[in-house]
PDB file of C-alpha atoms and ligand atoms in Angstrom:
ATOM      1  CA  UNK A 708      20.028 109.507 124.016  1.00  0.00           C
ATOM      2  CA  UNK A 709      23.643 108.873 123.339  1.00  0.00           C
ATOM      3  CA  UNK A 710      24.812 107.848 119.562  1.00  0.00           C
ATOM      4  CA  UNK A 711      27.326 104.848 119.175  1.00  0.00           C
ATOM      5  CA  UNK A 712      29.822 107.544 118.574  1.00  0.00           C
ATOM      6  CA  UNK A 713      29.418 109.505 121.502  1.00  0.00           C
ATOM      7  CA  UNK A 714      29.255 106.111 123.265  1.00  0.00           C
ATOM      8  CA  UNK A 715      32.374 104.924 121.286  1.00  0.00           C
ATOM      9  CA  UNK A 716      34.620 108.068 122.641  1.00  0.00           C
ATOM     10  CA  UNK A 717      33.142 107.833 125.885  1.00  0.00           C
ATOM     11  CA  UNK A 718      34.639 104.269 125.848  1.00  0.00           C
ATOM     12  CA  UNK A 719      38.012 105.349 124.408  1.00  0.00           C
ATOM     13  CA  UNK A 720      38.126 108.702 127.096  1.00  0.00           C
ATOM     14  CA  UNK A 721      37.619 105.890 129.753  1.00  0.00           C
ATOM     15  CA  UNK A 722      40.716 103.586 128.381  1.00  0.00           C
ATOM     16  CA  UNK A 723      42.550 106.751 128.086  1.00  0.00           C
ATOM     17  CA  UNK A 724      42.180 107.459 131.656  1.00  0.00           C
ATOM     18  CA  UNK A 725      42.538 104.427 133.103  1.00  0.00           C
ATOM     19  CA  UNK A 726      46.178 104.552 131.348  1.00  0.00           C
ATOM     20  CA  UNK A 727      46.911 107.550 133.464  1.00  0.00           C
ATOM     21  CA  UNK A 728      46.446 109.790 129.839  1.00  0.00           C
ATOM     22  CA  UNK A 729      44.249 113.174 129.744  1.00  0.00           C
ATOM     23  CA  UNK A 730      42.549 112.516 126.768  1.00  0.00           C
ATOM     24  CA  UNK A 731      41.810 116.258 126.548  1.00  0.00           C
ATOM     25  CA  UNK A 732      45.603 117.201 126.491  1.00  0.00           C
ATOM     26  CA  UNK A 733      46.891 114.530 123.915  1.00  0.00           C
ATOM     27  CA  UNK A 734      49.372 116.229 121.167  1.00  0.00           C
ATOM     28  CA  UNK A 735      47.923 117.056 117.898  1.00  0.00           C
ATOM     29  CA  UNK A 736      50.933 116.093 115.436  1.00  0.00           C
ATOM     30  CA  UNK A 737      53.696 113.357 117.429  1.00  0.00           C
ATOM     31  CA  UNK A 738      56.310 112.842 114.799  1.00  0.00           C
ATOM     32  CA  UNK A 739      58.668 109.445 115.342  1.00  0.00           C
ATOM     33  CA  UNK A 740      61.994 108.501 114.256  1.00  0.00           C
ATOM     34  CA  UNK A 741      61.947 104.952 114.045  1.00  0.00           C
ATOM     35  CA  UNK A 742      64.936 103.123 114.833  1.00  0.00           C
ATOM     36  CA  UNK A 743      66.999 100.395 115.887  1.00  0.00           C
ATOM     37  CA  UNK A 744      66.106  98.079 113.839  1.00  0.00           C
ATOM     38  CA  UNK A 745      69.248  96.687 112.237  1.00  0.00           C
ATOM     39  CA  UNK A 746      70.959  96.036 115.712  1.00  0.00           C
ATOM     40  CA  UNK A 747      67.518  94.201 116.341  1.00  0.00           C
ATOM     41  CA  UNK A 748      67.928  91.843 113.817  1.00  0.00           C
ATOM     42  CA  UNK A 749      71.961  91.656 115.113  1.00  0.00           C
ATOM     43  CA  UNK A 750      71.147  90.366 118.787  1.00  0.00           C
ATOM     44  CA  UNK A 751      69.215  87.616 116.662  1.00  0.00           C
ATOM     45  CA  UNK A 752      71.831  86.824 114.232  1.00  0.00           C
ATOM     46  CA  UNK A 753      69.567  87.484 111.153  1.00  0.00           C
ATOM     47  CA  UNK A 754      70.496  90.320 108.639  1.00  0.00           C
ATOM     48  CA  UNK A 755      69.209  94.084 108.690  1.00  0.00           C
ATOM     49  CA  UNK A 756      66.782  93.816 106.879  1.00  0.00           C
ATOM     50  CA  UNK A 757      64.932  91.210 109.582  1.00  0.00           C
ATOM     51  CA  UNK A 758      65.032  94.138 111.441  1.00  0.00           C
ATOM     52  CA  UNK A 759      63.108  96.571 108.960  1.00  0.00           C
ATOM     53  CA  UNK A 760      60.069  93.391 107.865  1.00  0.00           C
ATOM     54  CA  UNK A 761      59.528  93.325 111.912  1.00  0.00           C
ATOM     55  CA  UNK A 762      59.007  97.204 112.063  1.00  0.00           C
ATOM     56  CA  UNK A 763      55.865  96.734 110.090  1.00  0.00           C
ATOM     57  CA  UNK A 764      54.187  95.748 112.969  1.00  0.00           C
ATOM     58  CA  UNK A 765      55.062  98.462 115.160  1.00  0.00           C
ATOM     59  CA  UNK A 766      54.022 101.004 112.833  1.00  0.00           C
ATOM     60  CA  UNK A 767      50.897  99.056 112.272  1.00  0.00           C
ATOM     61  CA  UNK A 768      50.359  99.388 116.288  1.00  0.00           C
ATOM     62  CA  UNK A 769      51.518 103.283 116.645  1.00  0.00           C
ATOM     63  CA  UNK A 770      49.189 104.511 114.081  1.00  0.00           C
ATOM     64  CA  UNK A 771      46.300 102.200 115.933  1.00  0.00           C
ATOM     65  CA  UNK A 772      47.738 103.716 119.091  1.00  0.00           C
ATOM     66  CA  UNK A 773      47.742 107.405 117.887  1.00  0.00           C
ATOM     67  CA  UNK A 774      44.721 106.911 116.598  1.00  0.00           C
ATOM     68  CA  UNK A 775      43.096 105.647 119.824  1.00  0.00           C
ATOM     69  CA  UNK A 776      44.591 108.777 121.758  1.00  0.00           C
ATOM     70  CA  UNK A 777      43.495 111.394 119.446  1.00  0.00           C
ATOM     71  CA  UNK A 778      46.483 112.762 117.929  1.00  0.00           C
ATOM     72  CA  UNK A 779      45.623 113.888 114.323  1.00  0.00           C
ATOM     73  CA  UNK A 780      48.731 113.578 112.352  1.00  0.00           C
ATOM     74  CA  UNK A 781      51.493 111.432 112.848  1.00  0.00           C
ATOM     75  CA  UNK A 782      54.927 111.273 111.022  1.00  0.00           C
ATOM     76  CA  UNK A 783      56.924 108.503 110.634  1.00  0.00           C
ATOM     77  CA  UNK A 784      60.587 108.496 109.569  1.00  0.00           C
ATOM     78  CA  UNK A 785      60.935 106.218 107.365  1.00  0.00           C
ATOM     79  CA  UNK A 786      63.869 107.062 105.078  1.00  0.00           C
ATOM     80  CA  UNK A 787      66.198 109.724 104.906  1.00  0.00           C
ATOM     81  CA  UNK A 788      67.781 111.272 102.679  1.00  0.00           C
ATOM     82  CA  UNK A 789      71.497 109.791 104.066  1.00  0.00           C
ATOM     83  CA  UNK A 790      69.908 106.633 103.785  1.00  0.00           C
ATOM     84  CA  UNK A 791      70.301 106.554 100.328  1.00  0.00           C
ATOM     85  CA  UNK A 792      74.135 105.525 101.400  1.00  0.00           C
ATOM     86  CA  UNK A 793      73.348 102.075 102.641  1.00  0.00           C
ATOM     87  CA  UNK A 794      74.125  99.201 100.536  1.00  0.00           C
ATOM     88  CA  UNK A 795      72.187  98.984  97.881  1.00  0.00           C
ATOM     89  CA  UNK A 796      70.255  95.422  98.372  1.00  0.00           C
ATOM     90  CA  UNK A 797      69.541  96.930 102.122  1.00  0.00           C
ATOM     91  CA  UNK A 798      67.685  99.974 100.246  1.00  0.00           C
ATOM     92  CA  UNK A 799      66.189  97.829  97.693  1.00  0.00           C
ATOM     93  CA  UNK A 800      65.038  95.853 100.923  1.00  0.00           C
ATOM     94  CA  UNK A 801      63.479  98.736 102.182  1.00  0.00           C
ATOM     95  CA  UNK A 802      61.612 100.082  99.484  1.00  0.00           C
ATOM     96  CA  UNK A 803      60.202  96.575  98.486  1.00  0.00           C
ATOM     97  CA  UNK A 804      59.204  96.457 101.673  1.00  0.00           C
ATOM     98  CA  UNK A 805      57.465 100.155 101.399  1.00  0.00           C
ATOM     99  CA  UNK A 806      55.563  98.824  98.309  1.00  0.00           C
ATOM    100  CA  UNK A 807      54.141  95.298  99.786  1.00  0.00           C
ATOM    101  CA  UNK A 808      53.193  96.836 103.126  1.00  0.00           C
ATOM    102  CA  UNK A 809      51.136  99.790 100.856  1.00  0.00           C
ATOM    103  CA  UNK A 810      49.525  97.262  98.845  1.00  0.00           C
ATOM    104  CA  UNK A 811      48.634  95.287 102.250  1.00  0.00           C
ATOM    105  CA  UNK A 812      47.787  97.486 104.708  1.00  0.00           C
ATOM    106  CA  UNK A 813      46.355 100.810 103.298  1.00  0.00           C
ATOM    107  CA  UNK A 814      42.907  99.926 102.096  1.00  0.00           C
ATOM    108  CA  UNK A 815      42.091  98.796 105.631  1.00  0.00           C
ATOM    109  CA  UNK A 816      43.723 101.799 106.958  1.00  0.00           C
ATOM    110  CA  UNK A 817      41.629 103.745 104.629  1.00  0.00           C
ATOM    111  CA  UNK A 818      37.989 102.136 106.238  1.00  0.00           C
ATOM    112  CA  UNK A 819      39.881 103.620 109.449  1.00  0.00           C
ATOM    113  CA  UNK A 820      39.870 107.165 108.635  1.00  0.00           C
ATOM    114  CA  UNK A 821      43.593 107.304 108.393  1.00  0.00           C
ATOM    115  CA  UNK A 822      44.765 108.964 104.916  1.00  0.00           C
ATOM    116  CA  UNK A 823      48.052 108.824 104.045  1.00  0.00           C
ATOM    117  CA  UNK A 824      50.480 111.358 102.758  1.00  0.00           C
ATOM    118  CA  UNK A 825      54.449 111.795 102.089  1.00  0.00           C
ATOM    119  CA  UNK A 826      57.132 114.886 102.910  1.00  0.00           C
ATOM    120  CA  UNK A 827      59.972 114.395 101.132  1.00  0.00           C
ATOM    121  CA  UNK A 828      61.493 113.904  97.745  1.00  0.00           C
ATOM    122  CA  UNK A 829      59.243 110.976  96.979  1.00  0.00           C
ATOM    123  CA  UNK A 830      60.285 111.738  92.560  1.00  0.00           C
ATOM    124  CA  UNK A 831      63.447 110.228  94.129  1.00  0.00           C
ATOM    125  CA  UNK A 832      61.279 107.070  94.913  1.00  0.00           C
ATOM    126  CA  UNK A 833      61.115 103.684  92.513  1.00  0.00           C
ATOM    127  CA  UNK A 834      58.602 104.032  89.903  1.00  0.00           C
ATOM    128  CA  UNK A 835      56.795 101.184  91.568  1.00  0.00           C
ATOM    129  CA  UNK A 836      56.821 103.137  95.173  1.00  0.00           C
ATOM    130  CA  UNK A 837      55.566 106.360  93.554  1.00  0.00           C
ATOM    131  CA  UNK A 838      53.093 104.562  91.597  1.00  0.00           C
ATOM    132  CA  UNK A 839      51.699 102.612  95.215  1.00  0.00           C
ATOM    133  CA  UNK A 840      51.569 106.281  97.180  1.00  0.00           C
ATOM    134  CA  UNK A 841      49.505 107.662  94.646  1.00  0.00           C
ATOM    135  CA  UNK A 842      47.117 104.832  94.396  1.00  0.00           C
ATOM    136  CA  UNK A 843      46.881 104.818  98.284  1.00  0.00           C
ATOM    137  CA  UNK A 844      46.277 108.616  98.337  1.00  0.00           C
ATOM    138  CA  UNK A 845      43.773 107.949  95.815  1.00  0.00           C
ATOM    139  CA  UNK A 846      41.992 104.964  96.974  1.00  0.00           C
ATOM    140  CA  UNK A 847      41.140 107.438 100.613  1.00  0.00           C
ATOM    141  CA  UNK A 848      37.672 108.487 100.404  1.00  0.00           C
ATOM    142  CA  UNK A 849      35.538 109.294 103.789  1.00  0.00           C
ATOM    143  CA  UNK A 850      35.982 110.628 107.151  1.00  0.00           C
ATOM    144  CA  UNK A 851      39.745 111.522 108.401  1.00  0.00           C
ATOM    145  CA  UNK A 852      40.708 110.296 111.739  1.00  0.00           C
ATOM    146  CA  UNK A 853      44.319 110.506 111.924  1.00  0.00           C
ATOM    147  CA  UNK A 854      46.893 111.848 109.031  1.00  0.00           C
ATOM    148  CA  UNK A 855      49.596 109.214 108.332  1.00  0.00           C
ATOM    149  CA  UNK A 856      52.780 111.228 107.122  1.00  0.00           C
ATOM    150  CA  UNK A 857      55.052 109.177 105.907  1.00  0.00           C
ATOM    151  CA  UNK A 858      59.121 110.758 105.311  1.00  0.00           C
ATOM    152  CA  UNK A 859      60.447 109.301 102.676  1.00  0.00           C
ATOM    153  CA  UNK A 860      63.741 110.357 101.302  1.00  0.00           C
ATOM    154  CA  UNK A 861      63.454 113.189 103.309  1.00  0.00           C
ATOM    155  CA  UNK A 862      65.700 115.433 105.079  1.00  0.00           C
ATOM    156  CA  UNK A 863      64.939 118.593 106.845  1.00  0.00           C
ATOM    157  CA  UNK A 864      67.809 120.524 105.013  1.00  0.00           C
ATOM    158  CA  UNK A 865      66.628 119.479 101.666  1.00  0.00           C
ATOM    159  CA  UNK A 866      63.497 120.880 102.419  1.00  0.00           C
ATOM    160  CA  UNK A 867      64.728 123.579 103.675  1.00  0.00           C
ATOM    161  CA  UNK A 868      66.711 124.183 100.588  1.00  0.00           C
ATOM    162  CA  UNK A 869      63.347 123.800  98.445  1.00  0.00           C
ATOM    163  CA  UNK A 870      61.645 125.912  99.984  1.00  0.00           C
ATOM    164  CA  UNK A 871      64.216 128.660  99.640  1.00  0.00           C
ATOM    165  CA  UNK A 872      64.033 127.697  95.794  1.00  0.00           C
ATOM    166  CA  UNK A 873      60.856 128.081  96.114  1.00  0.00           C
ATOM    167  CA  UNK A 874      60.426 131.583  97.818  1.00  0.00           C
ATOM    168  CA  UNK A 875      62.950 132.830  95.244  1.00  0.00           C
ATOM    169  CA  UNK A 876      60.996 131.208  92.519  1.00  0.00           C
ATOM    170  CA  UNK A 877      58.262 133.260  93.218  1.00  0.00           C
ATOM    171  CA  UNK A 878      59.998 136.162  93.411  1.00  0.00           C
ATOM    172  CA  UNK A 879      59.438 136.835  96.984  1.00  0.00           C
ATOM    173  CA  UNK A 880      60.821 140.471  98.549  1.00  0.00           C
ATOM    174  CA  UNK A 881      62.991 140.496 101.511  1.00  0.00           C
ATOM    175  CA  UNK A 882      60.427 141.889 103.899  1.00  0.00           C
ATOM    176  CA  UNK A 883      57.943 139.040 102.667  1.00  0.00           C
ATOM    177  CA  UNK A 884      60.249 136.479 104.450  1.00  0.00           C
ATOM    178  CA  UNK A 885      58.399 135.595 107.885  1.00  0.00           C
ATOM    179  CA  UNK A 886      58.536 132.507 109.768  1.00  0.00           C
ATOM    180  CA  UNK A 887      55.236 131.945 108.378  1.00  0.00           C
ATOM    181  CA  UNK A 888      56.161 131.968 105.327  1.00  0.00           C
ATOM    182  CA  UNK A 889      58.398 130.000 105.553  1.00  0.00           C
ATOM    183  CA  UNK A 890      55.733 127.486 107.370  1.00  0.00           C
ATOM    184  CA  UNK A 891      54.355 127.723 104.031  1.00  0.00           C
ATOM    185  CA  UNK A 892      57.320 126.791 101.588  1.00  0.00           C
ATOM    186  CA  UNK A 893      58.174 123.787 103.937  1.00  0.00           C
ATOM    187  CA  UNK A 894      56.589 120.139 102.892  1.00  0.00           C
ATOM    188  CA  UNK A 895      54.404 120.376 106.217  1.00  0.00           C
ATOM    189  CA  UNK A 896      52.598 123.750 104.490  1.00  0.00           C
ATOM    190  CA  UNK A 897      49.227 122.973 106.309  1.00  0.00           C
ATOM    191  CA  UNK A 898      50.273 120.482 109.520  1.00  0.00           C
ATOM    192  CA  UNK A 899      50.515 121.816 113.262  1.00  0.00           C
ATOM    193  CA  UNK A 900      54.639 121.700 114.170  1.00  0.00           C
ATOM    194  CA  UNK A 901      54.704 117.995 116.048  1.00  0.00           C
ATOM    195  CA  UNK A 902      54.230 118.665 119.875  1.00  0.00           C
ATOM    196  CA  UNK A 903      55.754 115.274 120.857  1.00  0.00           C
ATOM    197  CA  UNK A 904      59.168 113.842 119.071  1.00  0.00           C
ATOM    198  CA  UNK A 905      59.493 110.439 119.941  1.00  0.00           C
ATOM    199  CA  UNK A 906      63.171 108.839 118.914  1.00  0.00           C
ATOM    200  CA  UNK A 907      63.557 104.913 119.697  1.00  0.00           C
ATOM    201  CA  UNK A 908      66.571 102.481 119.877  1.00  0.00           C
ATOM    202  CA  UNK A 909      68.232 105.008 122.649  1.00  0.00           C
ATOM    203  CA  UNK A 910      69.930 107.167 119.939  1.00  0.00           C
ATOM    204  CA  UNK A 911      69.851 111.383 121.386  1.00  0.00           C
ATOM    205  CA  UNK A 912      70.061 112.961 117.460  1.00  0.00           C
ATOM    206  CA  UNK A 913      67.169 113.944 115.316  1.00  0.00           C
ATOM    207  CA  UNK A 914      69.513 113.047 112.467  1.00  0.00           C
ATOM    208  CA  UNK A 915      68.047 115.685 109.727  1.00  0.00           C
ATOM    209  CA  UNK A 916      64.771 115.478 110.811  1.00  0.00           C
ATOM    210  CA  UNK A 917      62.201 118.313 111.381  1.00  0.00           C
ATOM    211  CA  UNK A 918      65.074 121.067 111.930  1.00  0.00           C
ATOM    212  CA  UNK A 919      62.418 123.164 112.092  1.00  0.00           C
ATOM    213  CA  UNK A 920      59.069 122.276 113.019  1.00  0.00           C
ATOM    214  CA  UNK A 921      60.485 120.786 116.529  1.00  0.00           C
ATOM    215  CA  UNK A 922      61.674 124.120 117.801  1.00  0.00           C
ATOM    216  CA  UNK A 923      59.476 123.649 120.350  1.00  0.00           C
ATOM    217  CA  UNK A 924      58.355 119.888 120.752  1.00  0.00           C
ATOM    218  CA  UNK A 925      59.331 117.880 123.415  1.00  0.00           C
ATOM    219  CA  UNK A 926      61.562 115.292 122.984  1.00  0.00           C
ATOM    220  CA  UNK A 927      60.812 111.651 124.418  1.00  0.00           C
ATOM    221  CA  UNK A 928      63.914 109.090 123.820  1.00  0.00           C
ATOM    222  CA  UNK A 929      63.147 105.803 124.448  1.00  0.00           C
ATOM    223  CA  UNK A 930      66.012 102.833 124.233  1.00  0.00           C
ATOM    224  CA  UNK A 931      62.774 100.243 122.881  1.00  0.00           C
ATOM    225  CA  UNK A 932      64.234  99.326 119.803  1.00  0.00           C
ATOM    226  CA  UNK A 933      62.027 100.055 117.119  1.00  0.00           C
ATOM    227  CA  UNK A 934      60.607  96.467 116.388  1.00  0.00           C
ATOM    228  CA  UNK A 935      59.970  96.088 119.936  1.00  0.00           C
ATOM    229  CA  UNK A 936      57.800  99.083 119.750  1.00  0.00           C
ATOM    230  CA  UNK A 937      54.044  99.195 121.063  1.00  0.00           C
ATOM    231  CA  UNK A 938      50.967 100.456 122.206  1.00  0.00           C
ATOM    232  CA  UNK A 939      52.024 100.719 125.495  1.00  0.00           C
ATOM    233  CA  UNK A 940      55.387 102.364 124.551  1.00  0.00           C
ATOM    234  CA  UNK A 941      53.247 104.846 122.635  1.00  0.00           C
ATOM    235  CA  UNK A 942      51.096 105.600 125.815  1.00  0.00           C
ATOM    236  CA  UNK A 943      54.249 105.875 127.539  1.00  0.00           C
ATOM    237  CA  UNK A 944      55.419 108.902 125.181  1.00  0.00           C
ATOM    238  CA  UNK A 945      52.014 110.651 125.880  1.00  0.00           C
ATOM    239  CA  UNK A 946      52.287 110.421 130.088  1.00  0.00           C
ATOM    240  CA  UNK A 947      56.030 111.626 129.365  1.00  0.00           C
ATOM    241  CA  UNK A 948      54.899 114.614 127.013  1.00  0.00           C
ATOM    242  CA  UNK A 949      51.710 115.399 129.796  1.00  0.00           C
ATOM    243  CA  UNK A 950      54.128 115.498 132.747  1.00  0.00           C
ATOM    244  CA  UNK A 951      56.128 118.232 130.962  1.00  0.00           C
ATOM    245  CA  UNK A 952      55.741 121.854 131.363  1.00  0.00           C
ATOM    246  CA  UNK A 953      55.880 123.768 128.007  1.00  0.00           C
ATOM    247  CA  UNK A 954      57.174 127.458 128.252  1.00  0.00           C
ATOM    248  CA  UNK A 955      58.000 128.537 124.960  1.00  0.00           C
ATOM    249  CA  UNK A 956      60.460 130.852 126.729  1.00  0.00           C
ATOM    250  CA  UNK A 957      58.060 132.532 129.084  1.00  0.00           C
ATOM    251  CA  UNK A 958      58.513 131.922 133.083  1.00  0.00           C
ATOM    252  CA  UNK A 959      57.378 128.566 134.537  1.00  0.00           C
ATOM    253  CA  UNK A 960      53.947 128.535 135.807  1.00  0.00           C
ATOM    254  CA  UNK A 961      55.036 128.738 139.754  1.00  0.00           C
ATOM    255  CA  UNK A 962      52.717 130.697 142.093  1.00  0.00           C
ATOM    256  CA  UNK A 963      52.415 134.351 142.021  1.00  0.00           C
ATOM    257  CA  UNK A 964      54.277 135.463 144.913  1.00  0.00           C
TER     258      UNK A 964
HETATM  259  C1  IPE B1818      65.731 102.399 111.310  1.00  0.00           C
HETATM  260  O1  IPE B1818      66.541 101.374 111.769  1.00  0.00           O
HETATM  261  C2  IPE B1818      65.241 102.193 109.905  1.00  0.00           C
HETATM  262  C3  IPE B1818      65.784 103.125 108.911  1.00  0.00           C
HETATM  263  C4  IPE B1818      66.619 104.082 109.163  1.00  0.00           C
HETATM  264  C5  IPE B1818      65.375 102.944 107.542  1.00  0.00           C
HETATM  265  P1  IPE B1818      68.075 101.268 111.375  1.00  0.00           P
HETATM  266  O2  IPE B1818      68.180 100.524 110.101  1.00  0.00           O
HETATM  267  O3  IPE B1818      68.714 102.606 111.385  1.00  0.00           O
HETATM  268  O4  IPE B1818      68.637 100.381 112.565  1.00  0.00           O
HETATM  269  P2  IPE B1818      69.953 100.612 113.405  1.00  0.00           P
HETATM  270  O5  IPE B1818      69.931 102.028 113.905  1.00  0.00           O
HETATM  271  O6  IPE B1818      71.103 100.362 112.479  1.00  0.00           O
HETATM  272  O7  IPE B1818      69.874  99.622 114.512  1.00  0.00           O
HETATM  273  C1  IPE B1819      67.222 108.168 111.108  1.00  0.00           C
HETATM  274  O1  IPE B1819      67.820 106.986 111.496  1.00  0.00           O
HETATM  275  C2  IPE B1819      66.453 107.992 109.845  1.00  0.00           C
HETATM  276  C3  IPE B1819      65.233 107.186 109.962  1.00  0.00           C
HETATM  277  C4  IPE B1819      64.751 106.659 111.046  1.00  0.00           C
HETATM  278  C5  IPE B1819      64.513 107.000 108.732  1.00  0.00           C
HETATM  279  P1  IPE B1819      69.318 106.613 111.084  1.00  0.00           P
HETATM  280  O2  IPE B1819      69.617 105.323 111.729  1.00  0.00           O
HETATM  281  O3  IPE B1819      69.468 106.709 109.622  1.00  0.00           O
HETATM  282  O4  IPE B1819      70.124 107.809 111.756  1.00  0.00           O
HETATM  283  P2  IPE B1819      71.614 107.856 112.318  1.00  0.00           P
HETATM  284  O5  IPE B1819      72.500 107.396 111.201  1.00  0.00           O
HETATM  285  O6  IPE B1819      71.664 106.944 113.496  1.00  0.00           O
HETATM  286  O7  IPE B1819      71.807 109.281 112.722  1.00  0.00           O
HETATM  287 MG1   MG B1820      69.585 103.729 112.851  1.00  0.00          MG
END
């Protein structure tokens, strides 16, 4: 007898096919910079932060998306730490915007499985953010499907400058130093590195982003602008990352001659 959750995946395997995707060979962590969405707003004469309310709703569809595939964790790139130099009513904008959609959307992402979590330096955060992440972290109880990782005022060099703090914090000798320790000193301690980057809005930069967990992730750049941005554009980034051969600097997988 099959339960409603083997049924259930069954279902999901079959959708996953049909879409040309392996559902056995979907990426554990895909990581996303989303953008484009002030030049969005600009081909429809409305202000910037047009552009950032309408993103909403493609996060809201990636993480259902990602979720539906399999993948496990997801990061999203929400703010950087640069971004802290746009005018300030567009970053006041932006992290009212962060509060309402936490107080909206996380308890039903919660009865989802999807817990959320932050990298970056979130004490940078208004009170009233910081306040809404921990609530959201605290409301998750249950089964996790997928981790939402949210980067907020994050950069990968100020992380990588913590965790060299940190290593010499705790006194750390010279041979101690390993990439794996270093694994351990970043923000993404206990993730997988992302297999799959995907960038939107046609930009080819990773702009401070990951410098090193995507050594070795494929890249998919996409010029969707990031409100535009859906399901399908997500199953799109999956086909892209399955058609690629991954190496890691060993020969290609030809024949044996
Ligand atoms: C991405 O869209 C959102 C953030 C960086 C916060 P942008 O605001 O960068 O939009 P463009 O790149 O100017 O179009
Ligand atoms: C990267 O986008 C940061 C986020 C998506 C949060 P930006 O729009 O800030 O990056 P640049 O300025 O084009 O490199
Ligand atoms: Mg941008």
């Amino acid at each position: 007898m099959t339960t409603p959750q083997a049924h259930s995946d069954e279902a999901r395997e079959r959708v996953l096919r049909a879409a040309g995707i392996d559902p056995n060979r979907v990426p554990e962590h895909v990581a996303v910079i989303m953008d484009g969405n002030g030049r969005w707003a600009k081909r429809r004469g409305e202000a910037r932060v047009f552009g950032h309310a309408h993103g909403v709703e493609s996060v809201r569809a990636t993480v259902e998306a990602a979720r539906e595939c399999g993948v496990r964790h997801l990061t999203l790139y929400a703010f950087s730490t640069e971004n802290w130099n746009r005018p300030k009513e567009e970053v006041d904008a932006l992290m009212d915007l962060l509060v309402q959609s936490l107080v909206r959307e996380t308890r039903e992402l919660a009865s989802k499985g999807v817990r959320l979590r932050t990298i970056g330096d979130v004490s940078s955060l208004p009170k009233a953010c910081q306040n809404e992440l921990i609530r959201a972290q605290e409301d998750f109880t249950g089964e996790v499907h997928l981790d939402l990782i949210l980067a907020l005022s994050y950069s990968a060099k100020w992380e990588m400058v913590e965790a060299i703090r940190g290593m010499m914090q705790d006194g750390l000798r010279q041979d101690e130093i390993l990439p794996s320790t270093i694994d351990k000193y970043l923000q993404t301690a206990d993730l997988p590195d992302p297999e799959l980057m995907i960038r939107t809005s046609g930009e080819h930069r990773i702009s401070n982003f990951m410098l090193w967990q995507l050594a070795y992730a494929e890249f998919h750049f996409t010029s969707v602008l990031w409100p535009d941005f859906r399901r399908e554009h997500f199953f799109e980034a999956i086909r892209d990352f399955q058609n690629r051969e991954r190496r890691f600097g060993a020969v290609p997988n030809l024949p044996q001659t």
